Tab-separated table of C-alpha atoms in Angstrom:
chain	number	residue	atom	x	y	z
A	11	UNK	CA	24.404	-15.612	6.793
A	12	UNK	CA	21.569	-13.117	5.179
A	13	UNK	CA	22.775	-9.621	6.316
A	14	UNK	CA	20.663	-7.351	8.387
A	15	UNK	CA	18.576	-4.665	6.804
A	16	UNK	CA	19.891	-1.593	6.636
A	17	UNK	CA	18.674	0.874	9.479
A	18	UNK	CA	16.126	3.617	7.801
A	19	UNK	CA	15.318	6.639	8.809
A	20	UNK	CA	11.605	6.237	9.656
A	21	UNK	CA	10.758	9.789	9.087
A	22	UNK	CA	11.644	8.974	4.888
A	23	UNK	CA	8.875	8.107	2.434
A	24	UNK	CA	8.254	4.095	1.919
A	25	UNK	CA	10.042	4.373	-1.916
A	26	UNK	CA	13.163	5.932	0.105
A	27	UNK	CA	12.547	3.641	3.296
A	28	UNK	CA	12.336	-0.148	1.775
A	29	UNK	CA	14.735	0.287	-0.718
A	30	UNK	CA	17.660	-1.415	-0.842
A	31	UNK	CA	20.826	0.022	-0.494
A	32	UNK	CA	22.523	0.231	-3.848
A	33	UNK	CA	26.585	0.237	-4.811
A	34	UNK	CA	28.605	3.093	-5.565
A	35	UNK	CA	28.725	2.732	-9.540
A	36	UNK	CA	31.694	5.683	-10.151
A	37	UNK	CA	29.611	7.352	-12.971
A	38	UNK	CA	28.818	3.566	-15.167
A	39	UNK	CA	25.883	2.489	-16.467
A	40	UNK	CA	23.231	1.896	-14.060
A	41	UNK	CA	20.780	-2.213	-14.453
A	42	UNK	CA	17.256	-2.759	-12.722
A	43	UNK	CA	15.899	-5.691	-13.284
A	44	UNK	CA	12.101	-6.549	-12.015
A	45	UNK	CA	10.609	-9.850	-11.595
A	46	UNK	CA	6.793	-9.499	-12.375
A	47	UNK	CA	3.808	-12.093	-11.639
A	48	UNK	CA	5.958	-13.330	-8.254
A	49	UNK	CA	3.259	-14.955	-5.804
A	50	UNK	CA	0.213	-17.172	-7.629
A	51	UNK	CA	3.258	-19.742	-8.950
A	52	UNK	CA	4.813	-20.549	-5.340
A	53	UNK	CA	7.147	-22.984	-6.224
A	54	UNK	CA	9.123	-20.627	-8.640
A	55	UNK	CA	8.884	-17.347	-7.165
A	56	UNK	CA	10.864	-19.104	-3.498
A	57	UNK	CA	13.353	-19.984	-6.353
A	58	UNK	CA	13.627	-16.715	-7.821
A	59	UNK	CA	14.191	-15.502	-4.381
A	60	UNK	CA	17.724	-17.460	-4.698
A	61	UNK	CA	18.980	-15.285	-7.375
A	62	UNK	CA	21.722	-13.317	-6.533
A	63	UNK	CA	20.410	-9.311	-6.454
A	64	UNK	CA	19.709	-7.365	-4.952
A	65	UNK	CA	16.625	-7.576	-7.820
A	66	UNK	CA	13.071	-5.661	-7.425
A	67	UNK	CA	10.404	-8.854	-6.886
A	68	UNK	CA	6.843	-7.553	-7.545
A	69	UNK	CA	4.376	-8.955	-5.708
A	70	UNK	CA	0.602	-9.577	-7.243
A	71	UNK	CA	-1.575	-8.624	-4.047
A	72	UNK	CA	-4.076	-12.330	-4.706
A	73	UNK	CA	-0.892	-13.878	-4.065
A	74	UNK	CA	-1.350	-16.497	-1.262
A	75	UNK	CA	1.283	-17.038	1.733
A	76	UNK	CA	2.106	-13.061	0.730
A	77	UNK	CA	2.999	-12.009	3.571
A	78	UNK	CA	5.729	-14.878	4.406
A	79	UNK	CA	7.245	-15.207	0.498
A	80	UNK	CA	7.953	-11.163	0.840
A	81	UNK	CA	9.524	-11.091	4.182
A	82	UNK	CA	11.983	-13.702	2.274
A	83	UNK	CA	12.292	-10.851	-0.020
A	84	UNK	CA	13.107	-8.776	2.033
A	85	UNK	CA	15.544	-10.683	4.100
A	86	UNK	CA	17.937	-11.645	1.742
A	87	UNK	CA	18.250	-7.910	0.185
A	88	UNK	CA	15.455	-7.938	-2.656
A	89	UNK	CA	13.224	-5.180	-3.068
A	90	UNK	CA	9.781	-5.329	-3.637
A	91	UNK	CA	6.909	-3.602	-5.737
A	92	UNK	CA	3.162	-4.226	-5.870
A	93	UNK	CA	2.132	-5.741	-9.373
A	94	UNK	CA	-1.161	-4.139	-8.842
A	95	UNK	CA	-3.224	-5.105	-11.333
A	96	UNK	CA	-6.077	-3.301	-14.512
A	97	UNK	CA	-8.041	-3.773	-16.764
A	98	UNK	CA	-6.034	-4.925	-20.236
A	99	UNK	CA	-6.867	-3.512	-23.947
A	100	UNK	CA	-8.237	-7.260	-24.465
A	101	UNK	CA	-11.815	-8.005	-22.827
A	102	UNK	CA	-10.266	-12.457	-23.665
A	103	UNK	CA	-7.275	-11.023	-21.127
A	104	UNK	CA	-7.847	-12.003	-17.449
A	105	UNK	CA	-5.764	-9.719	-14.606
A	106	UNK	CA	-6.987	-11.182	-11.891
A	107	UNK	CA	-9.241	-10.223	-9.294
A	108	UNK	CA	-10.240	-6.453	-7.829
A	109	UNK	CA	-8.612	-5.555	-11.119
A	110	UNK	CA	-8.920	-1.620	-11.551
A	111	UNK	CA	-10.741	-0.398	-14.206
A	112	UNK	CA	-12.158	2.119	-16.439
A	113	UNK	CA	-15.190	1.955	-15.502
A	114	UNK	CA	-15.225	1.577	-11.208
A	115	UNK	CA	-16.624	4.969	-10.062
A	116	UNK	CA	-14.222	6.281	-8.076
A	117	UNK	CA	-15.505	5.074	-4.789
A	118	UNK	CA	-14.864	1.525	-5.628
A	119	UNK	CA	-11.816	2.083	-7.794
A	120	UNK	CA	-10.215	2.951	-4.382
A	121	UNK	CA	-11.871	0.348	-2.573
A	122	UNK	CA	-9.807	-1.541	-4.354
A	123	UNK	CA	-6.620	0.230	-4.448
A	124	UNK	CA	-6.523	1.148	-1.214
A	125	UNK	CA	-7.532	-2.353	-0.620
A	126	UNK	CA	-4.115	-4.140	-2.399
A	127	UNK	CA	-2.364	-1.045	-1.273
A	128	UNK	CA	-2.423	-2.944	2.175
A	129	UNK	CA	-1.936	-6.508	0.916
A	130	UNK	CA	1.817	-6.131	2.701
A	131	UNK	CA	4.500	-3.981	3.547
A	132	UNK	CA	7.927	-2.983	3.076
A	133	UNK	CA	7.840	-2.347	-0.417
A	134	UNK	CA	9.255	0.487	-1.843
A	135	UNK	CA	5.912	0.997	-5.167
A	136	UNK	CA	3.540	0.435	-7.660
A	137	UNK	CA	4.048	-1.228	-10.702
A	138	UNK	CA	1.275	-2.366	-13.328
A	139	UNK	CA	0.226	-6.161	-14.173
A	140	UNK	CA	-1.071	-5.907	-17.345
A	141	UNK	CA	-2.861	-2.309	-17.802
A	142	UNK	CA	-2.624	-1.296	-21.444
A	143	UNK	CA	-6.317	-0.152	-20.761
A	144	UNK	CA	-6.490	1.409	-17.633
A	145	UNK	CA	-3.155	3.205	-17.829
A	146	UNK	CA	-4.905	5.413	-21.073
A	147	UNK	CA	-7.748	6.514	-18.479
A	148	UNK	CA	-6.002	9.897	-17.301
A	149	UNK	CA	-9.253	10.747	-14.751
A	150	UNK	CA	-8.645	7.045	-13.337
A	151	UNK	CA	-5.067	6.503	-13.547
A	152	UNK	CA	-5.305	10.265	-12.068
A	153	UNK	CA	-7.316	9.055	-8.705
A	154	UNK	CA	-4.340	5.513	-8.498
A	155	UNK	CA	-1.274	7.641	-8.072
A	156	UNK	CA	-2.978	9.873	-5.645
A	157	UNK	CA	-3.446	7.348	-3.237
A	158	UNK	CA	-0.388	5.695	-4.697
A	159	UNK	CA	1.470	9.116	-3.588
A	160	UNK	CA	0.327	9.475	-0.042
A	161	UNK	CA	1.077	6.652	1.162
A	162	UNK	CA	5.046	7.866	-0.103
A	163	UNK	CA	5.718	5.702	-2.458
A	164	UNK	CA	6.698	5.779	-6.264
A	165	UNK	CA	5.594	4.008	-9.163
A	166	UNK	CA	6.993	2.563	-11.598
A	167	UNK	CA	5.170	2.409	-15.390
A	168	UNK	CA	5.140	-1.009	-16.793
A	169	UNK	CA	4.192	0.635	-20.311
A	170	UNK	CA	2.600	-2.563	-21.927
A	171	UNK	CA	0.799	0.488	-24.195
A	172	UNK	CA	3.158	3.487	-25.580
A	173	UNK	CA	0.772	5.538	-25.290
A	174	UNK	CA	0.064	5.684	-21.289
A	175	UNK	CA	-0.620	8.388	-19.314
A	176	UNK	CA	1.231	7.573	-16.078
A	177	UNK	CA	4.334	10.115	-16.160
A	178	UNK	CA	2.704	13.006	-17.075
A	179	UNK	CA	0.245	11.808	-14.698
A	180	UNK	CA	3.062	11.135	-12.014
A	181	UNK	CA	4.732	14.336	-12.581
A	182	UNK	CA	2.061	16.359	-12.494
A	183	UNK	CA	1.809	15.440	-9.291
A	184	UNK	CA	5.685	15.656	-8.343
A	185	UNK	CA	5.653	11.829	-7.338
A	186	UNK	CA	8.847	9.502	-8.022
A	187	UNK	CA	8.521	7.605	-11.129
A	188	UNK	CA	9.834	5.377	-13.494
A	189	UNK	CA	9.263	3.571	-16.541
A	190	UNK	CA	10.122	-0.296	-18.324
A	191	UNK	CA	13.145	0.264	-21.071
A	192	UNK	CA	12.604	-3.402	-22.213
A	193	UNK	CA	11.171	-6.004	-21.271
A	194	UNK	CA	12.834	-9.391	-21.704
A	195	UNK	CA	10.996	-12.007	-21.645
A	196	UNK	CA	7.893	-11.567	-23.977
A	197	UNK	CA	10.063	-14.387	-25.706
A	198	UNK	CA	11.585	-17.010	-23.160
A	199	UNK	CA	13.839	-18.973	-25.526
A	200	UNK	CA	17.294	-18.514	-23.746
A	201	UNK	CA	18.434	-16.770	-27.600
A	202	UNK	CA	15.914	-14.040	-27.234
A	203	UNK	CA	16.253	-13.230	-23.719
A	204	UNK	CA	19.965	-12.809	-23.655
A	205	UNK	CA	19.161	-10.641	-26.993
A	206	UNK	CA	17.258	-8.241	-24.560
A	207	UNK	CA	19.713	-8.444	-21.840
A	208	UNK	CA	21.576	-6.777	-24.237
A	209	UNK	CA	19.360	-4.136	-25.239
A	210	UNK	CA	18.679	-3.936	-21.553
A	211	UNK	CA	23.163	-2.987	-21.966
A	212	UNK	CA	22.558	-1.116	-24.436
A	213	UNK	CA	19.765	1.077	-23.197
A	214	UNK	CA	21.907	1.766	-19.919
A	215	UNK	CA	25.048	2.990	-22.175
A	216	UNK	CA	23.037	5.556	-24.294
A	217	UNK	CA	21.269	7.220	-21.123
A	218	UNK	CA	23.141	6.007	-17.859
A	219	UNK	CA	20.137	3.379	-16.738
A	220	UNK	CA	17.925	1.237	-18.346
A	221	UNK	CA	14.865	-0.909	-15.969
A	222	UNK	CA	14.478	-3.854	-17.827
């Protein structure tokens, strides 16, 4: 039987109100695993919901049947992010419809951001899908992060490029943010994923926490 979600204070910001309860670690290192690109491949997304957790599931805003899948993920105790598509460095890569691009004027940029933020509910924050070009754009990132912060959400920088301005702008806004430490499956071979999991454990031991 699925345990009910704990009651939350409606006055809390969304990043706290919808957070999955964390166990007391008694000073031991903590690891968070984020499953990106949820929702588009419906069969695999439903299968991912059966993984033990809680994990954090990042759903693309243009996925079909989004309301049903995100409610199902929350019902079994997973935490949700909105996986916001942003412009990559390569024009050959397609981040998806209504992606956030550096050449958008502020009105259109906010329209796209607000449309994605309204695509489903019950999530704690936003992380970027692709975005190696957009996350270097300070003016655009400030608009995006101001909208995210205004809704009481956090920002998780996927760090698809080293010189992202996301963390520095989030810090200047005083909003909650985090940064990805390890990519688990750039290479999906079993040996590589095991090595990356070991790397994540090492990072967690060194700094007390790690996000993969």
